[in-house]
Short mmCIF file of N, CA and C in Angstrom, two decimals:
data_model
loop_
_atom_site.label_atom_id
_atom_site.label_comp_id
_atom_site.label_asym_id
_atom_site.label_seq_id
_atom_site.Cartn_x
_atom_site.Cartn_y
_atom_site.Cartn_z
N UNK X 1 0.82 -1.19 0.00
CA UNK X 1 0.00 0.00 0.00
C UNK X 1 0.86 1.25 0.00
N UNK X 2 1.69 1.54 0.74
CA UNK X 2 2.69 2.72 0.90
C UNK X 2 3.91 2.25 2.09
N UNK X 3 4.61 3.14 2.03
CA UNK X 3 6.14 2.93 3.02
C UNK X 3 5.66 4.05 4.03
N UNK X 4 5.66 3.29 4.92
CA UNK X 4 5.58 4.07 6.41
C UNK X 4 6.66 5.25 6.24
N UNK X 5 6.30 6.03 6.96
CA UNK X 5 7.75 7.44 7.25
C UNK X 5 7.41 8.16 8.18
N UNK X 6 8.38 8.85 8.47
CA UNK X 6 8.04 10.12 9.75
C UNK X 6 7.41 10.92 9.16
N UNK X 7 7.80 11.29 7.41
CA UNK X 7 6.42 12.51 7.35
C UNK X 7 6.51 12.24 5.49
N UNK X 8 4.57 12.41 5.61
CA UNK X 8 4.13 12.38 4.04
C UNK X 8 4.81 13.11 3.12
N UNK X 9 5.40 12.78 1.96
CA UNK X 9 5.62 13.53 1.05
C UNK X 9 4.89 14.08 0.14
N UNK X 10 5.18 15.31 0.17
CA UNK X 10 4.36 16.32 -1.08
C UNK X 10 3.73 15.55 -2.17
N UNK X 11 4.19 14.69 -3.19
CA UNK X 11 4.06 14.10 -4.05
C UNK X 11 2.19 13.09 -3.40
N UNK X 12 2.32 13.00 -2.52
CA UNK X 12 1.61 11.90 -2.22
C UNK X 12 0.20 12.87 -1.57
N UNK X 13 0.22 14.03 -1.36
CA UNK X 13 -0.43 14.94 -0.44
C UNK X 13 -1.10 15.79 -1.86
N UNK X 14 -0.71 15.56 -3.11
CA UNK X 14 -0.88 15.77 -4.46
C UNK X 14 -1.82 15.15 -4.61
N UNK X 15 -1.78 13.79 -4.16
CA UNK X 15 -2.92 12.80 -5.16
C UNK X 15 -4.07 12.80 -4.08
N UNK X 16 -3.92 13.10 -2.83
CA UNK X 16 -4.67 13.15 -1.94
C UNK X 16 -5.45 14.06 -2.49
N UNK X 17 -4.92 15.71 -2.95
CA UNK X 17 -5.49 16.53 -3.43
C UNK X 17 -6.17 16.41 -4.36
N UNK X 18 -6.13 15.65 -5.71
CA UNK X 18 -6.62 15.38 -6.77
C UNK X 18 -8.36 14.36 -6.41
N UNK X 19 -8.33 13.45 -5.79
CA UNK X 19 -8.95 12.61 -4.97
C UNK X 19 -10.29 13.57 -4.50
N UNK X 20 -9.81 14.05 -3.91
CA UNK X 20 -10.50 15.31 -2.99
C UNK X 20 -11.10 16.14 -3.98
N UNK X 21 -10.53 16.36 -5.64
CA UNK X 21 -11.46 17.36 -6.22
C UNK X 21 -12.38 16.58 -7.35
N UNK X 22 -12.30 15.33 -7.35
CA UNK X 22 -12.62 13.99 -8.08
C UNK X 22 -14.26 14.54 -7.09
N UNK X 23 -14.39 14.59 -5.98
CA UNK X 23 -15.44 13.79 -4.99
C UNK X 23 -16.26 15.30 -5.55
N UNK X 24 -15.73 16.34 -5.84
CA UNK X 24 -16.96 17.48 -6.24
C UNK X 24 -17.60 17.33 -7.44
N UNK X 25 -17.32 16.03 -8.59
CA UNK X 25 -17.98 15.37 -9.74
C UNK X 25 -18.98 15.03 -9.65
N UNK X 26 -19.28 14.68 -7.78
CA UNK X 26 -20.59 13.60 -7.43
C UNK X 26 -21.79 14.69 -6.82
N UNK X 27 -21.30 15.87 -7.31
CA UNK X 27 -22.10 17.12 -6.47
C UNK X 27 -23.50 17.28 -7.22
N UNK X 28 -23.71 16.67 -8.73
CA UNK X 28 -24.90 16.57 -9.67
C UNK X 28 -25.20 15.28 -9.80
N UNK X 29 -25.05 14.29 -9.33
CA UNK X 29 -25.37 12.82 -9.53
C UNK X 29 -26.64 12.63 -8.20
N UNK X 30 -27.16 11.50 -8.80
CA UNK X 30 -28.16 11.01 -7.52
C UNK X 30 -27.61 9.69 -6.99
N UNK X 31 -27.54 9.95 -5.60
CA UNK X 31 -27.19 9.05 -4.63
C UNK X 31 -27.88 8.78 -3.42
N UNK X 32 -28.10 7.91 -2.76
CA UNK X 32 -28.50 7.32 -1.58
C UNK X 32 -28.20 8.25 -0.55
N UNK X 33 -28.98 8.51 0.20
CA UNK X 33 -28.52 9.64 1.97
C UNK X 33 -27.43 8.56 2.55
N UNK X 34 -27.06 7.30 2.42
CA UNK X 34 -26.08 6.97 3.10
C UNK X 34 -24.67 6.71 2.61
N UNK X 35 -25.27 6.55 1.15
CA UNK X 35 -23.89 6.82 0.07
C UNK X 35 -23.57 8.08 0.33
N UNK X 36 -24.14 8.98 0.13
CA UNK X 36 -24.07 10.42 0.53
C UNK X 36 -23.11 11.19 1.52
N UNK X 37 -23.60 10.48 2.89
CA UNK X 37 -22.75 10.52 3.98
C UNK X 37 -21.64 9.88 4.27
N UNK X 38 -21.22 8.95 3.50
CA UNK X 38 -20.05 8.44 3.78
C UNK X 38 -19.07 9.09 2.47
N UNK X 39 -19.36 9.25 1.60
CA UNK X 39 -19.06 9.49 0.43
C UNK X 39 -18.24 11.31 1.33
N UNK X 40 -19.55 12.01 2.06
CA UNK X 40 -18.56 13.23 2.51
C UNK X 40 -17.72 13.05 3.83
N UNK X 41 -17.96 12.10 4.48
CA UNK X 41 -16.63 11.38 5.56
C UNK X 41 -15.52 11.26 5.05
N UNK X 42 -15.16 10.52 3.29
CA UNK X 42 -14.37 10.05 3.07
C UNK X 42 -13.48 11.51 2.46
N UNK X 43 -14.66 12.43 2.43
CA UNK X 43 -13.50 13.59 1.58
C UNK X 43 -13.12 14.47 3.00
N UNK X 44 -14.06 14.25 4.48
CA UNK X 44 -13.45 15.41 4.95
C UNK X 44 -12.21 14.59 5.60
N UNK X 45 -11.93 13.11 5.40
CA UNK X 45 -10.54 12.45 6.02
C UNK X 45 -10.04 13.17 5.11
N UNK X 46 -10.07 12.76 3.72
CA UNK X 46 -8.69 13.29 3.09
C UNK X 46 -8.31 14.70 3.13
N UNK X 47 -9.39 15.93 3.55
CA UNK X 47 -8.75 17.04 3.50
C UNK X 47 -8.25 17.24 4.87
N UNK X 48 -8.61 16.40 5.86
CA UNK X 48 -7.88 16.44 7.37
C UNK X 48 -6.53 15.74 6.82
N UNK X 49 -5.76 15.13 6.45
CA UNK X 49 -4.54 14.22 6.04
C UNK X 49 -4.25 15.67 5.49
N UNK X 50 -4.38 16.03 4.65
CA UNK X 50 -3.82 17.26 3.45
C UNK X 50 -3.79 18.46 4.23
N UNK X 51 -4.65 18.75 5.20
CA UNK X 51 -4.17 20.12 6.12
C UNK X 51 -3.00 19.68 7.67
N UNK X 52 -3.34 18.55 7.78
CA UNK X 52 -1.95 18.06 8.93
C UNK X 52 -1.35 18.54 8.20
N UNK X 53 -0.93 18.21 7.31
CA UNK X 53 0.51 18.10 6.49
C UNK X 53 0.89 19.37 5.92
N UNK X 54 -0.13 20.33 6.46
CA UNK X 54 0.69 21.90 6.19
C UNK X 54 0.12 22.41 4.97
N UNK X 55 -0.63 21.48 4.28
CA UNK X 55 -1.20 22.35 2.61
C UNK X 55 -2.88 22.40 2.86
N UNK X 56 -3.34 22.50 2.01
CA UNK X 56 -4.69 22.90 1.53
C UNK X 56 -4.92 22.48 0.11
N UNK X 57 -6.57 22.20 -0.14
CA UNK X 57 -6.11 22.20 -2.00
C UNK X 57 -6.76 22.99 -2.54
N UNK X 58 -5.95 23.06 -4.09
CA UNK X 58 -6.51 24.61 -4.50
C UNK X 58 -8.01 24.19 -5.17
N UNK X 59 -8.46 25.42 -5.42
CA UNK X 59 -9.27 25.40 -5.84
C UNK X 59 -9.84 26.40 -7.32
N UNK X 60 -8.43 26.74 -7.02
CA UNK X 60 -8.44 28.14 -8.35
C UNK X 60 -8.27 27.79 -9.14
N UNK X 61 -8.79 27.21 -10.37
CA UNK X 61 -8.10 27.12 -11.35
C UNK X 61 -7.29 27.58 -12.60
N UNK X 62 -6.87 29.05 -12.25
CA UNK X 62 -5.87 29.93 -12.77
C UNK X 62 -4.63 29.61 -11.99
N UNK X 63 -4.30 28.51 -11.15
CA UNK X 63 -3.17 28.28 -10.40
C UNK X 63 -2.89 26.93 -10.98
N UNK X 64 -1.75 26.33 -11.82
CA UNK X 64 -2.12 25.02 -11.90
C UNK X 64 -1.70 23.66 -10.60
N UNK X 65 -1.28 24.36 -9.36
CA UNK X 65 -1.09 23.33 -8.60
C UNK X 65 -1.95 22.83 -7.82
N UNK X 66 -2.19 21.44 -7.21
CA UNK X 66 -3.15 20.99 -7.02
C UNK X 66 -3.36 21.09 -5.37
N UNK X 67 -2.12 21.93 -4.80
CA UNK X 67 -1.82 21.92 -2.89
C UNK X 67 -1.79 23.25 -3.33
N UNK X 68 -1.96 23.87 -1.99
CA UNK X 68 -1.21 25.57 -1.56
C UNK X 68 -0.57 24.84 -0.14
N UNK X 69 0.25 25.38 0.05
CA UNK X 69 1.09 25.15 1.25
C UNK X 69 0.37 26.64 2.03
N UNK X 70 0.30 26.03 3.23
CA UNK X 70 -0.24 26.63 4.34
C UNK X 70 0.59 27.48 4.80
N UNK X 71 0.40 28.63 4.86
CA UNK X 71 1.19 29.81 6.32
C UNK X 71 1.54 29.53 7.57
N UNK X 72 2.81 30.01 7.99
CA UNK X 72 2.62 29.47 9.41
C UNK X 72 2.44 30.81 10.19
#
């Protein structure tokens, strides 16, 4: 599945990001209230994983990267 580490790499916090803008495709489809709800569990894990890790994802699409790295 993946190599354990002390800390996620960017590269991987990418596809997390991509993942995460995949799940706003399902925003016009019809689905079940329980597909529904798990379906938005599964995106607010991945944007909790993607903000630990110091980024955010974009959402602009005049930017072509798929993270913003967070301020400290």
């Amino acid at each position: 599945m993946s190599i354990i580490s002390e800390k996620t790499e960017p590269k991987a916090i990418v596809i997390l990001a991509r993942m995460v803008k995949q799940f706003e495709k399902l925003n016009y489809l019809e689905m079940t209230k329980q597909d529904n709800a798990e379906i938005w569990i599964a995106r607010k894990v991945l944007q909790g994983i993607i903000t630990a890790n110091g980024y955010k994802v974009n959402h602009d699409r005049t930017i072509p990267r798929s993270i913003i790295k967070l301020k400290k």
